[in-house]
mmCIF file of C-alpha atoms and ligand atoms in Angstrom:
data_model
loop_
_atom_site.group_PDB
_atom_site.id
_atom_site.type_symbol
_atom_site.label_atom_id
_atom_site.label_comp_id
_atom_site.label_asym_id
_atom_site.label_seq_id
_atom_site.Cartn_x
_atom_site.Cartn_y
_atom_site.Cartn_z
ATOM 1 C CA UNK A 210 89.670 208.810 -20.045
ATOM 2 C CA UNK A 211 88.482 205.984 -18.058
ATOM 3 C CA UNK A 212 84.995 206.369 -17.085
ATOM 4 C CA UNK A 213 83.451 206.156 -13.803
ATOM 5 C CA UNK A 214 81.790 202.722 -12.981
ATOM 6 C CA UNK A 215 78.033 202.099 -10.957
ATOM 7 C CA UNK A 216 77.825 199.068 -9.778
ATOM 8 C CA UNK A 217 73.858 197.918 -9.951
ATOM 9 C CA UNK A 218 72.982 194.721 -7.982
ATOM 10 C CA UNK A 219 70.017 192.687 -8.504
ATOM 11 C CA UNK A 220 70.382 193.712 -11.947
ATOM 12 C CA UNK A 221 68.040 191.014 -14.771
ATOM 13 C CA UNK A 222 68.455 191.050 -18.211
ATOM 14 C CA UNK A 223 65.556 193.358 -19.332
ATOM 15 C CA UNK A 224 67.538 196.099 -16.670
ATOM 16 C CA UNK A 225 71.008 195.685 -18.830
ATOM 17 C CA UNK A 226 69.270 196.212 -22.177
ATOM 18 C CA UNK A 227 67.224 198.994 -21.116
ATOM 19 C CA UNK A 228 69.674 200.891 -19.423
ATOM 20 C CA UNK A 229 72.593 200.085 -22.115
ATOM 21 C CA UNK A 230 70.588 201.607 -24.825
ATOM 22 C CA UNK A 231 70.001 204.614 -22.799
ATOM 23 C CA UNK A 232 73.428 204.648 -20.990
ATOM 24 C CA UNK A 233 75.737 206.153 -23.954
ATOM 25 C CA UNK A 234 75.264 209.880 -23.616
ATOM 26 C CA UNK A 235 76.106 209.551 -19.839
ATOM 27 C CA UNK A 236 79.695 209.996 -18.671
ATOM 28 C CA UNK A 237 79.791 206.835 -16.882
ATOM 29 C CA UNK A 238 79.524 202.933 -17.022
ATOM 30 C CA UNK A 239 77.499 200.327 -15.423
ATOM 31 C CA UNK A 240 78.918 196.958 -14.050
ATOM 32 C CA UNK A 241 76.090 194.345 -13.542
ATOM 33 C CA UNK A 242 75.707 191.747 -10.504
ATOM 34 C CA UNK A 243 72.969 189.317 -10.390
ATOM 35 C CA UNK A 244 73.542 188.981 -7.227
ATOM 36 C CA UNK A 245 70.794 191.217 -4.615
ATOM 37 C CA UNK A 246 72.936 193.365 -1.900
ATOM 38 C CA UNK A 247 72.982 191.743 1.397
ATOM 39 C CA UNK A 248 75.330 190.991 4.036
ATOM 40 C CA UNK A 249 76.704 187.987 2.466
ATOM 41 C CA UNK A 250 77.211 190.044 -1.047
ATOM 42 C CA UNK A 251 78.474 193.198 0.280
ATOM 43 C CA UNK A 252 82.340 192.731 -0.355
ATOM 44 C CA UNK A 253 81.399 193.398 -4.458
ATOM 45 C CA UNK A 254 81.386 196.868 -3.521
ATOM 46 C CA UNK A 255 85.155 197.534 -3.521
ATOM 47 C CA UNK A 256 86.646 199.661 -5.444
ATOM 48 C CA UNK A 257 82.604 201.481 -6.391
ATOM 49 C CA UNK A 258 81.161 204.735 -4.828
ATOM 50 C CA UNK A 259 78.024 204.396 -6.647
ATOM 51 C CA UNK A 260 75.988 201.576 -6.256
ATOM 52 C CA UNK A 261 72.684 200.910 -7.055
ATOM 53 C CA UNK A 262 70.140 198.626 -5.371
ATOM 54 C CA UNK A 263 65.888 197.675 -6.382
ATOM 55 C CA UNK A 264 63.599 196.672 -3.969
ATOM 56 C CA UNK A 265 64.581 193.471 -2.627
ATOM 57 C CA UNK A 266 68.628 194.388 -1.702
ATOM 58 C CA UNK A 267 69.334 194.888 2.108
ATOM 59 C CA UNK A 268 70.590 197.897 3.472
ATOM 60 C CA UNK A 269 70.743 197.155 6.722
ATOM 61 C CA UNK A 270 72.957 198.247 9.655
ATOM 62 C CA UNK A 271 75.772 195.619 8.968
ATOM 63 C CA UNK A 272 75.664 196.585 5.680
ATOM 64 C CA UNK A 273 75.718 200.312 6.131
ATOM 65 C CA UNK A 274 78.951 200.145 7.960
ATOM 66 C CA UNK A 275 80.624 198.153 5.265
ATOM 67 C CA UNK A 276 79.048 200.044 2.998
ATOM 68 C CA UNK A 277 80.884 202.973 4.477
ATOM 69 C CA UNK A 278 84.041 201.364 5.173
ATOM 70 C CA UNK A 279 84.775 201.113 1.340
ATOM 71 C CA UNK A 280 83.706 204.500 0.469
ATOM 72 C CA UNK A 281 80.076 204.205 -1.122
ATOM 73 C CA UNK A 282 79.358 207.570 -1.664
ATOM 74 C CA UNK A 283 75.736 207.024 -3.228
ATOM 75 C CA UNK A 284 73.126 204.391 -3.043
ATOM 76 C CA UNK A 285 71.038 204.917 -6.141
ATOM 77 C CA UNK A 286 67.566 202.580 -5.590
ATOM 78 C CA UNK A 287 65.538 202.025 -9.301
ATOM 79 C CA UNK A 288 62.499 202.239 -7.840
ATOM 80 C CA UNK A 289 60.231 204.439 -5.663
ATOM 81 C CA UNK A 290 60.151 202.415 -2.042
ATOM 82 C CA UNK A 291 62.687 202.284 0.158
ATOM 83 C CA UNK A 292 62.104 199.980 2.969
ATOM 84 C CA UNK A 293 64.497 198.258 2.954
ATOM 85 C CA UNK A 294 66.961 200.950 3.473
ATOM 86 C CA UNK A 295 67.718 201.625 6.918
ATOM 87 C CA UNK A 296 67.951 205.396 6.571
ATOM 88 C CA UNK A 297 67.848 206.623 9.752
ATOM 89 C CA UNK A 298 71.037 204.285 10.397
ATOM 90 C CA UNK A 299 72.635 206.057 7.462
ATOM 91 C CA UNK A 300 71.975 209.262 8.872
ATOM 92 C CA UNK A 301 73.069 211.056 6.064
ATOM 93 C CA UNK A 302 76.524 209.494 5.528
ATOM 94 C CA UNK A 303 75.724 207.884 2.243
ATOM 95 C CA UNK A 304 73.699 209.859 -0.007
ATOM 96 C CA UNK A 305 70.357 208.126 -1.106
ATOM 97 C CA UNK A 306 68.387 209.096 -4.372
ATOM 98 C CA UNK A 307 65.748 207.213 -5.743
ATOM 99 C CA UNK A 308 62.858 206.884 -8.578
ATOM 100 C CA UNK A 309 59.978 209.010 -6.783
ATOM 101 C CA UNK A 310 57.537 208.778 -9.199
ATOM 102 C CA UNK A 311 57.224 206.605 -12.738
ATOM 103 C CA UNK A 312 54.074 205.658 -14.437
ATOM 104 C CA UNK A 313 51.618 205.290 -11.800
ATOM 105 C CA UNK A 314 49.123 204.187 -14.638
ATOM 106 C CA UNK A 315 51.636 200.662 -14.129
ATOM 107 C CA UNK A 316 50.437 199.577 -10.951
ATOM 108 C CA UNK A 317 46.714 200.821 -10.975
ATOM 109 C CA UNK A 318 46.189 198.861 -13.859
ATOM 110 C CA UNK A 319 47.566 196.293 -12.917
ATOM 111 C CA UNK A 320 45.620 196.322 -10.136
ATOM 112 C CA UNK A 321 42.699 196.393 -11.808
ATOM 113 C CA UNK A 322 43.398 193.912 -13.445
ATOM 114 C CA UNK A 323 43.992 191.459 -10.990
ATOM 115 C CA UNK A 324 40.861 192.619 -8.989
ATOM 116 C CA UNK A 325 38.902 191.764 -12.146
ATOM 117 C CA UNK A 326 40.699 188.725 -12.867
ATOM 118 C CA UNK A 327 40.414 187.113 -9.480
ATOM 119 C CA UNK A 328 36.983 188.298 -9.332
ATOM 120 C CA UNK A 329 35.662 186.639 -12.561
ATOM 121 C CA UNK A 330 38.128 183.976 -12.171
ATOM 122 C CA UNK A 331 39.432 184.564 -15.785
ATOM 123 C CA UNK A 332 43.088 182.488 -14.521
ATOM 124 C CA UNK A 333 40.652 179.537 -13.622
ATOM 125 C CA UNK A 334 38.922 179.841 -16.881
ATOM 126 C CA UNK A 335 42.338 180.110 -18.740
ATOM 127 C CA UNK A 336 43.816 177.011 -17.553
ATOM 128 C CA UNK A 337 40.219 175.131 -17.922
ATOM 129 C CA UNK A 338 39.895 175.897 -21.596
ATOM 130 C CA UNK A 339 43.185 174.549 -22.484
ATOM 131 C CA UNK A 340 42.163 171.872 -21.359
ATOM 132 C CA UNK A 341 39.129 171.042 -22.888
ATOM 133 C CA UNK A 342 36.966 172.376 -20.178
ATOM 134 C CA UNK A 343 34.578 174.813 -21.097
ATOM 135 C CA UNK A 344 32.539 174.313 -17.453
ATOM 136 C CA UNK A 345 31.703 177.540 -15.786
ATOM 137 C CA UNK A 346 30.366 175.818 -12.473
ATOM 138 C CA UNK A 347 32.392 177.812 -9.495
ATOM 139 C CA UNK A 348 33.288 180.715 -11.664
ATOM 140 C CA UNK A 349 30.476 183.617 -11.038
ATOM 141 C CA UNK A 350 31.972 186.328 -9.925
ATOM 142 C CA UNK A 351 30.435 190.146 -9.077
ATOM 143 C CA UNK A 352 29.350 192.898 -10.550
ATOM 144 C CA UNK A 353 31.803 196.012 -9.523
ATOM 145 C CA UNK A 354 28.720 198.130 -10.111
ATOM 146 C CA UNK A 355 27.422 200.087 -6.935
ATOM 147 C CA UNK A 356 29.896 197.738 -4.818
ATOM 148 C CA UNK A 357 32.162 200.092 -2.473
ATOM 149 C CA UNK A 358 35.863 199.778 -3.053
ATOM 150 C CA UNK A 359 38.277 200.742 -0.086
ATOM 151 C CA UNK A 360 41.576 202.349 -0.675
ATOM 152 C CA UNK A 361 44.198 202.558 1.733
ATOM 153 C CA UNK A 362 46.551 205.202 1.004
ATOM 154 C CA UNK A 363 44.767 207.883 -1.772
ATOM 155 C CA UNK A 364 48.674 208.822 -3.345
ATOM 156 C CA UNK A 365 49.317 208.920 -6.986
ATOM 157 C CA UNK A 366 48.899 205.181 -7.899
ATOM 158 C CA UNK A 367 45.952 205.352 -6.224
ATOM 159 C CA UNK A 368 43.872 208.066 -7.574
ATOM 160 C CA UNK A 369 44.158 206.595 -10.924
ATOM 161 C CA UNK A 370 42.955 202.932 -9.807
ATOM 162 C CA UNK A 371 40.004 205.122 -7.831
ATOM 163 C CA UNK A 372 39.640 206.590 -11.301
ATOM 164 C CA UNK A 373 39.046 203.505 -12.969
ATOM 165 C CA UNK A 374 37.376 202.009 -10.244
ATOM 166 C CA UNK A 375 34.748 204.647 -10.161
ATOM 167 C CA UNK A 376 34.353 203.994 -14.039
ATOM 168 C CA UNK A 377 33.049 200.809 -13.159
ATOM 169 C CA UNK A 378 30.621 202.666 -11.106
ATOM 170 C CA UNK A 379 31.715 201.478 -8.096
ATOM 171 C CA UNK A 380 31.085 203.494 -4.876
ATOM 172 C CA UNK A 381 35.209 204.494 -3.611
ATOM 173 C CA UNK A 382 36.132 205.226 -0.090
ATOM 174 C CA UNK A 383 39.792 206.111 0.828
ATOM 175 C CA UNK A 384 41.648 206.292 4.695
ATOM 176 C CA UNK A 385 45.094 208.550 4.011
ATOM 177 C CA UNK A 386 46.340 210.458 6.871
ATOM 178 C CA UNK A 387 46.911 213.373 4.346
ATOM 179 C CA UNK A 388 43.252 213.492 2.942
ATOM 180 C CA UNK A 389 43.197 216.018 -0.029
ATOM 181 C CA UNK A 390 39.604 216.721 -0.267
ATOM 182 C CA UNK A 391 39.760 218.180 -3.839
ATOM 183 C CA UNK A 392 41.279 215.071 -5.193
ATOM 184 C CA UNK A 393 37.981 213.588 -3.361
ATOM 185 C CA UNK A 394 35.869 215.982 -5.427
ATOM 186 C CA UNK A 395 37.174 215.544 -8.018
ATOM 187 C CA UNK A 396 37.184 211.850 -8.503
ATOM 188 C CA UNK A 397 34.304 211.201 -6.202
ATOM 189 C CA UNK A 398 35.460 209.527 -3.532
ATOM 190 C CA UNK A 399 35.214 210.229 -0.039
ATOM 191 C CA UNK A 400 37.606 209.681 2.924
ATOM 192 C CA UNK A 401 36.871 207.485 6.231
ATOM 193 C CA UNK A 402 38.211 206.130 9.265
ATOM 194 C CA UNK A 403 39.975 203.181 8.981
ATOM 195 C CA UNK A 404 37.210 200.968 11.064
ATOM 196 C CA UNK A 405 34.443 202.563 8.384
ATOM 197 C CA UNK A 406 36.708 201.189 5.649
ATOM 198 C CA UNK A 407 37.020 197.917 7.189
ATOM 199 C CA UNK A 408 33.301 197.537 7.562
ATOM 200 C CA UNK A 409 31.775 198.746 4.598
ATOM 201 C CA UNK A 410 34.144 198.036 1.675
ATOM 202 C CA UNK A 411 33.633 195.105 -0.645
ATOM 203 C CA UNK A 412 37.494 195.093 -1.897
ATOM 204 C CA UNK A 413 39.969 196.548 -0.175
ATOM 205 C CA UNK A 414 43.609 197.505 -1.644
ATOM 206 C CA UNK A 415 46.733 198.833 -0.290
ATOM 207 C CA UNK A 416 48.439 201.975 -1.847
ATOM 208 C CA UNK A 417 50.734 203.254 1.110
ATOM 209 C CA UNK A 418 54.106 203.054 1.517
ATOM 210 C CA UNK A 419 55.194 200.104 3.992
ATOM 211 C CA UNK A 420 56.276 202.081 7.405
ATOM 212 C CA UNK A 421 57.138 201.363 11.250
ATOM 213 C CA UNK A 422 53.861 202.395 11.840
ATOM 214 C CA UNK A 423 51.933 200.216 8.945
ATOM 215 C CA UNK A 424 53.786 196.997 9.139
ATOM 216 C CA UNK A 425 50.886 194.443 9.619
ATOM 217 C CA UNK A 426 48.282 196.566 9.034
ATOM 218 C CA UNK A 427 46.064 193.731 7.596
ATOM 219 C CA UNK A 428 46.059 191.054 10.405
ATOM 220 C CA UNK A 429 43.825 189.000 12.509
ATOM 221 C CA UNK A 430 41.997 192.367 14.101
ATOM 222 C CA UNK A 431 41.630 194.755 11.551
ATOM 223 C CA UNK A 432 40.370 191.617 8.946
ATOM 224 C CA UNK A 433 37.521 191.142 11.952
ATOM 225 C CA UNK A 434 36.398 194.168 11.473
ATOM 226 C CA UNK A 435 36.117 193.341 7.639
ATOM 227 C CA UNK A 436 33.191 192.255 5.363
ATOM 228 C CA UNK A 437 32.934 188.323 5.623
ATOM 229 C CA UNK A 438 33.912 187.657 1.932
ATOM 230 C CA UNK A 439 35.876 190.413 1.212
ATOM 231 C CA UNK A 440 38.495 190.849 -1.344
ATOM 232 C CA UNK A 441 42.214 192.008 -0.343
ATOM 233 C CA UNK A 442 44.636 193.515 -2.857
ATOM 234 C CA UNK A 443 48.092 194.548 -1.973
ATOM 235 C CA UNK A 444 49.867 195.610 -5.085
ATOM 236 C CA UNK A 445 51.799 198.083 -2.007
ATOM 237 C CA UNK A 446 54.525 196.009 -0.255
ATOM 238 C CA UNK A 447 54.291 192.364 1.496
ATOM 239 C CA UNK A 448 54.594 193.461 4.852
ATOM 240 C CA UNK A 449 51.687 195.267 4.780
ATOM 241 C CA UNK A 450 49.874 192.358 5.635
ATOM 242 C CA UNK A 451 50.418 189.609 7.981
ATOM 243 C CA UNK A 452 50.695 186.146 5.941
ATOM 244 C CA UNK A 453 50.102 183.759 8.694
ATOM 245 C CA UNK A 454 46.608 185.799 9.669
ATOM 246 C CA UNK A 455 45.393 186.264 6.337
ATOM 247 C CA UNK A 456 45.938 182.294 5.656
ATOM 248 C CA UNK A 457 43.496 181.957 8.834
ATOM 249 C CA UNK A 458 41.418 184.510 7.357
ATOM 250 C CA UNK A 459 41.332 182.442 4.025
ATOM 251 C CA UNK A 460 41.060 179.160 5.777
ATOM 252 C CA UNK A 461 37.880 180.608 8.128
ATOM 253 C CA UNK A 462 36.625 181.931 4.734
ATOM 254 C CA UNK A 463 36.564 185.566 6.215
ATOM 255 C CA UNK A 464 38.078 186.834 3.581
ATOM 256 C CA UNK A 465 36.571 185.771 0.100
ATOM 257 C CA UNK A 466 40.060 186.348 -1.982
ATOM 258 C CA UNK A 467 43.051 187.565 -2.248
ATOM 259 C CA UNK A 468 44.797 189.771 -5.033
ATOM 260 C CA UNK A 469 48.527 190.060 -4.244
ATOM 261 C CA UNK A 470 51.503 190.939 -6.318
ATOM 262 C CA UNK A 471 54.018 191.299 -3.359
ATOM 263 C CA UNK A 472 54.507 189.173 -0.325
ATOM 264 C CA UNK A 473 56.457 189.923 3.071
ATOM 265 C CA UNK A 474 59.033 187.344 2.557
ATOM 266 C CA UNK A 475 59.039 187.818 -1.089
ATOM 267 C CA UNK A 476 63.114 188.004 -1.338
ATOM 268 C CA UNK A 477 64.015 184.866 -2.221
ATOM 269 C CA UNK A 478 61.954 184.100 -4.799
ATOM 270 C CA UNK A 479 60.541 186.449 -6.836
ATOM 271 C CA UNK A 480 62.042 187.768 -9.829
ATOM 272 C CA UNK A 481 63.379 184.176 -10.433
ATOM 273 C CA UNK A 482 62.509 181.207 -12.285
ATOM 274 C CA UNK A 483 62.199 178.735 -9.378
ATOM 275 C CA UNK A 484 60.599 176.049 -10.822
ATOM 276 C CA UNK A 485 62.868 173.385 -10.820
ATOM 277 C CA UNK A 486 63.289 173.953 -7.202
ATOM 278 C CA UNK A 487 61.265 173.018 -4.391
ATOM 279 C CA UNK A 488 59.431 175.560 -2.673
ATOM 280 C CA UNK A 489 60.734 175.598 1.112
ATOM 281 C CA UNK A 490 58.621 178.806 2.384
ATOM 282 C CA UNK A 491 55.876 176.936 3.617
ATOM 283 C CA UNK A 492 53.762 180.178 4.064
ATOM 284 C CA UNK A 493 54.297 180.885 0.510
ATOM 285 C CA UNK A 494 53.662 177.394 -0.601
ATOM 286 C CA UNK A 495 50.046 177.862 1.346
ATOM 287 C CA UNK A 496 49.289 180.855 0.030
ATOM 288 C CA UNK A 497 49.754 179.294 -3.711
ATOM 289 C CA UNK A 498 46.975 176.602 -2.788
ATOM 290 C CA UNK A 499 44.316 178.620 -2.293
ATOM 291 C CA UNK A 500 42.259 178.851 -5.704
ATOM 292 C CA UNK A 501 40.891 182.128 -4.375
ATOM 293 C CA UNK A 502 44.451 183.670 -4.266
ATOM 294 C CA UNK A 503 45.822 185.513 -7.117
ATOM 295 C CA UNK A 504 49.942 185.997 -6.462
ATOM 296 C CA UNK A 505 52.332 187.410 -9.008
ATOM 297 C CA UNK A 506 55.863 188.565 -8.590
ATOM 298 C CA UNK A 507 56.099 192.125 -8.083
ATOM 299 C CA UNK A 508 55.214 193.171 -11.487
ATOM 300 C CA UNK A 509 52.775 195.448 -11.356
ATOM 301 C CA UNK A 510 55.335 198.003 -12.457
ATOM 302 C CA UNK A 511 56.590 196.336 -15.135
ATOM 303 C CA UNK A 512 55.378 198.050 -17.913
ATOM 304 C CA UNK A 513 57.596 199.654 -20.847
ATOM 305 C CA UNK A 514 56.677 203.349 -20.178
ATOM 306 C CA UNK A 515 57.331 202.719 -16.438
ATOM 307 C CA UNK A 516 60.489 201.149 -17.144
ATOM 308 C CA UNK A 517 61.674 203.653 -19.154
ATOM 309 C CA UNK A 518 60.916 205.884 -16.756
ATOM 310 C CA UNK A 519 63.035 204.232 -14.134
ATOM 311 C CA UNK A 520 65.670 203.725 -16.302
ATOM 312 C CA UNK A 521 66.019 207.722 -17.370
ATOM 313 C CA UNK A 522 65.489 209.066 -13.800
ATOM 314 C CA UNK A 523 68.321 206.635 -12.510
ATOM 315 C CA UNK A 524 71.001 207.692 -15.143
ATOM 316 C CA UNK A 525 69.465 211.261 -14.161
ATOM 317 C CA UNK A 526 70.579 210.696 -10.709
ATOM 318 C CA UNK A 527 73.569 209.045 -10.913
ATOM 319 C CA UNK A 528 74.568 212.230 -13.558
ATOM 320 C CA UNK A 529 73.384 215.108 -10.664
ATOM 321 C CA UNK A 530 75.854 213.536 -8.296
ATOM 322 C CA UNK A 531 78.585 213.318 -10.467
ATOM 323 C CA UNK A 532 78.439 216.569 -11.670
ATOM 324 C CA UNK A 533 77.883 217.980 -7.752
ATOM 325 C CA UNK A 534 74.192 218.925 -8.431
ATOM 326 C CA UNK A 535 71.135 219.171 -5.954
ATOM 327 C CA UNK A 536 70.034 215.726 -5.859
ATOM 328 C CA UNK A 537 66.197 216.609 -6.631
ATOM 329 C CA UNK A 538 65.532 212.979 -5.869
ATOM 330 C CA UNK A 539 67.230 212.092 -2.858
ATOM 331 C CA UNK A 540 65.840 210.710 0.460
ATOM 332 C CA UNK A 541 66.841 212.463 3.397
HETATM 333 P P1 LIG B 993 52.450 208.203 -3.002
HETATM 334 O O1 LIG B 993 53.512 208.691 -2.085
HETATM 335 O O2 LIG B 993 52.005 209.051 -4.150
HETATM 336 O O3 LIG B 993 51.131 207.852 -2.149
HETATM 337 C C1 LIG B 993 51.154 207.194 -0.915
HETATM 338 C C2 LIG B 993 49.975 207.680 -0.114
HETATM 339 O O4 LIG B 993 49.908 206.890 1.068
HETATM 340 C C3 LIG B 993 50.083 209.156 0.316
HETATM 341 O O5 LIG B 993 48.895 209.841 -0.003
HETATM 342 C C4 LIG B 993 50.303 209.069 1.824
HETATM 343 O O6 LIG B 993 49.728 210.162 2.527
HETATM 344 C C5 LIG B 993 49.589 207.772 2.152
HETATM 345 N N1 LIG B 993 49.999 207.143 3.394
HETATM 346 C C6 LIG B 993 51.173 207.224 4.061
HETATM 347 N N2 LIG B 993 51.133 206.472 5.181
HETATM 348 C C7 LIG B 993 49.902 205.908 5.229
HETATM 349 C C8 LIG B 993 49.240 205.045 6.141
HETATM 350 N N3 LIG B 993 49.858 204.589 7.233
HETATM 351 N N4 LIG B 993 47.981 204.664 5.859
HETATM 352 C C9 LIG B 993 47.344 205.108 4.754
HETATM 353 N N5 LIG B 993 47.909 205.937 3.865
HETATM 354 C C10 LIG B 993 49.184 206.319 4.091
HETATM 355 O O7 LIG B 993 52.960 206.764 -3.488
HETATM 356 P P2 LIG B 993 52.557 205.955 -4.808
HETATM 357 O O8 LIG B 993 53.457 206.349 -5.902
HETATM 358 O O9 LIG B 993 51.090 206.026 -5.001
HETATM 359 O O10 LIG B 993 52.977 204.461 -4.367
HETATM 360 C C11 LIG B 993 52.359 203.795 -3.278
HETATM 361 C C12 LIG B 993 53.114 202.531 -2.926
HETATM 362 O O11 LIG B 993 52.977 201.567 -3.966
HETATM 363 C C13 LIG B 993 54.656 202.710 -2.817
HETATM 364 O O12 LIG B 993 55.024 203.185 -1.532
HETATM 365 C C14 LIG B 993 55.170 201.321 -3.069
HETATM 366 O O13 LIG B 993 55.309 200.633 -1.830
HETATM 367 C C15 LIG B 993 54.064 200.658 -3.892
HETATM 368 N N6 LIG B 993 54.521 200.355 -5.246
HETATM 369 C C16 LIG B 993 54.415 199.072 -5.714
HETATM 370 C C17 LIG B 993 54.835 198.734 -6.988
HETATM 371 C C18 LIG B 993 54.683 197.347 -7.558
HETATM 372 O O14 LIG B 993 55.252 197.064 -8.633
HETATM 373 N N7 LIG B 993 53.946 196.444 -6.948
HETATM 374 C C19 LIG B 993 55.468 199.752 -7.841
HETATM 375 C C20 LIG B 993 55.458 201.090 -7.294
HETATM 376 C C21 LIG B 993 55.025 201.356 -6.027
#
């Protein structure tokens, strides 16, 4: 019997050998692009109904009606965003499932970590001990002790970073349009208005999802309204913030750091090994000479339980359609 085929774009070599091992007891069989879905790539998807896309493919209108012309039946995204799907363009003529939840313990560590690292400077003190320089002029940092952490967006990724964030003992305070005031109890943490967050938090970091309505949430105004010095983690999605302010906000020395594993025009580079190449996004190429920016590529999910996770619920989803289940995961 020959077996159906998924066609997965953007797909790296950790994504083959996870989902190959886990692949067999599923009725159907995975063709691999490197190549990220776009308007240029979109003619691969001949001959495929499924496809499946991660978080920097476009599935834009252009694409959408090609996407449609050659019978794409399913979109299946390996991860929880979707952004960059336009789904009100789809309007429900491609079917759209994706990862809704994976280990949210991932990304709040990871952000932790990176608010810890770029607050004691521990990247600065790596590179200077390899090379013979055990200095620690310019590296004090701050206690997180009594200091108030702001959290935008109080979801599941985030009430585990409040979690450990209040284990530091630091005071938490959370804006979410959907308080849930027994999560608040609970972890001790209380919600705000935005403006209070801006004024009184010491670190502030993103946990929404990017919408219409957020895009540029973090730009020139709302970082006036901020602490002089503070610290700004997005571990959420680039466009949350506005790159060109914050570098004015860095430059004016308004804000004090920056923690940020995703960037608006993050696309094109990361997820590859560009370093042979020049860098030609001058934005990004600014943002990597500050010494008080921290900027990693996208991986604060990138850990082997969360991974697995994604792996299982895709092959899940890809299953449920096939055999002409309820889609338990799908975006409408
Ligand atoms: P979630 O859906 O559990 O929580 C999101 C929270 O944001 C909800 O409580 C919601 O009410 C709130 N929210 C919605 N619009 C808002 C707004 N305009 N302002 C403030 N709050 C708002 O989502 P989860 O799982 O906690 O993930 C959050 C985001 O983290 C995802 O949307 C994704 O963009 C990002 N993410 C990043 C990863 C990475 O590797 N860097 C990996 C996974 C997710």
């Amino acid at each position: 019997m020959i077996k159906m085929r998924v066609l997965f774009f953007d797909a790296k070599s950790y994504d083959k050998e996870n989902f190959d091992a886990y692949k067999e007891k599923y009725g159907f069989d995975i063709k691999y692009l490197k190549v990220k879905l776009n308007e240029e790539t979109v003619d691969f998807v001949k001959g495929y109904e499924i496809i499946s896309i991660f978080v920097n493919d476009t599935v834009n209108p252009p694409v959408i009606d090609k996407l449609i012309e050659y019978g794409v039946k399913l979109i299946v995204l390996r991860c929880a965003g979707y952004n960059n799907v336009d789904v009100n363009y789809i309007n429900g003529r491609i079917k759209l499932v994706r990862v809704p939840a994976y280990s949210p313990y991932s990304v709040a560590e990871y952000t932790a970590s990176m608010v810890m690292t770029l607050n004691r400077k521990i990247h600065k003190a790596y590179v200077r001990t390899r090379e013979g320089n055990f200095s620690i002029n310019g590296l004090m940092g701050f206690d997180l002790h009594k200091k108030t952490v702001g959290v935008i967006g109080a979801g599941r990724i985030a009430r585990i970073f409040i979690k450990i964030m209040r284990g530091f003992d630091a005071r938490v305070i959370a804006y979410d349009p959907y308080p849930n005031e027994s999560f608040a109890r609970d972890l001790g943490y209380e919600y705000v208005d935005l403006d209070t967050l801006y004024r009184e938090s010491d670190i502030i970091s993103l946990h929404c999802p990017l919408t219409r309505e957020n895009t540029y949430l973090i730009n020139r105004e709302s970082m006036k309204k901020m602490k002089d010095g503070v610290m700004i983690v997005n571990t959420g999605r680039g466009r949350l913030i506005d790159t060109i302010d914050l570098i004015e906000a860095l430059k004016d020395k308004k804000v004090g750091a920056a923690a940020l594993d995703v960037y608006e025009e993050e696309a094109g580079y990361f997820f590859e090994d560009m370093s042979s190449s020049i860098i030609e996004d001058d934005i990004l190429g600014r943002l990597l000479s500050f010494n008080n920016v921290l900027l990693t590529s996208h991986q604060a999910y990138f850990t082997k339980e969360a991974f697995r996770d994604i792996t299982l619920t895709t092959l899940e989803n890809i299953q449920s359609f096939l055999q002409g289940k309820e889609l338990e995961n799908e975006i409408k």
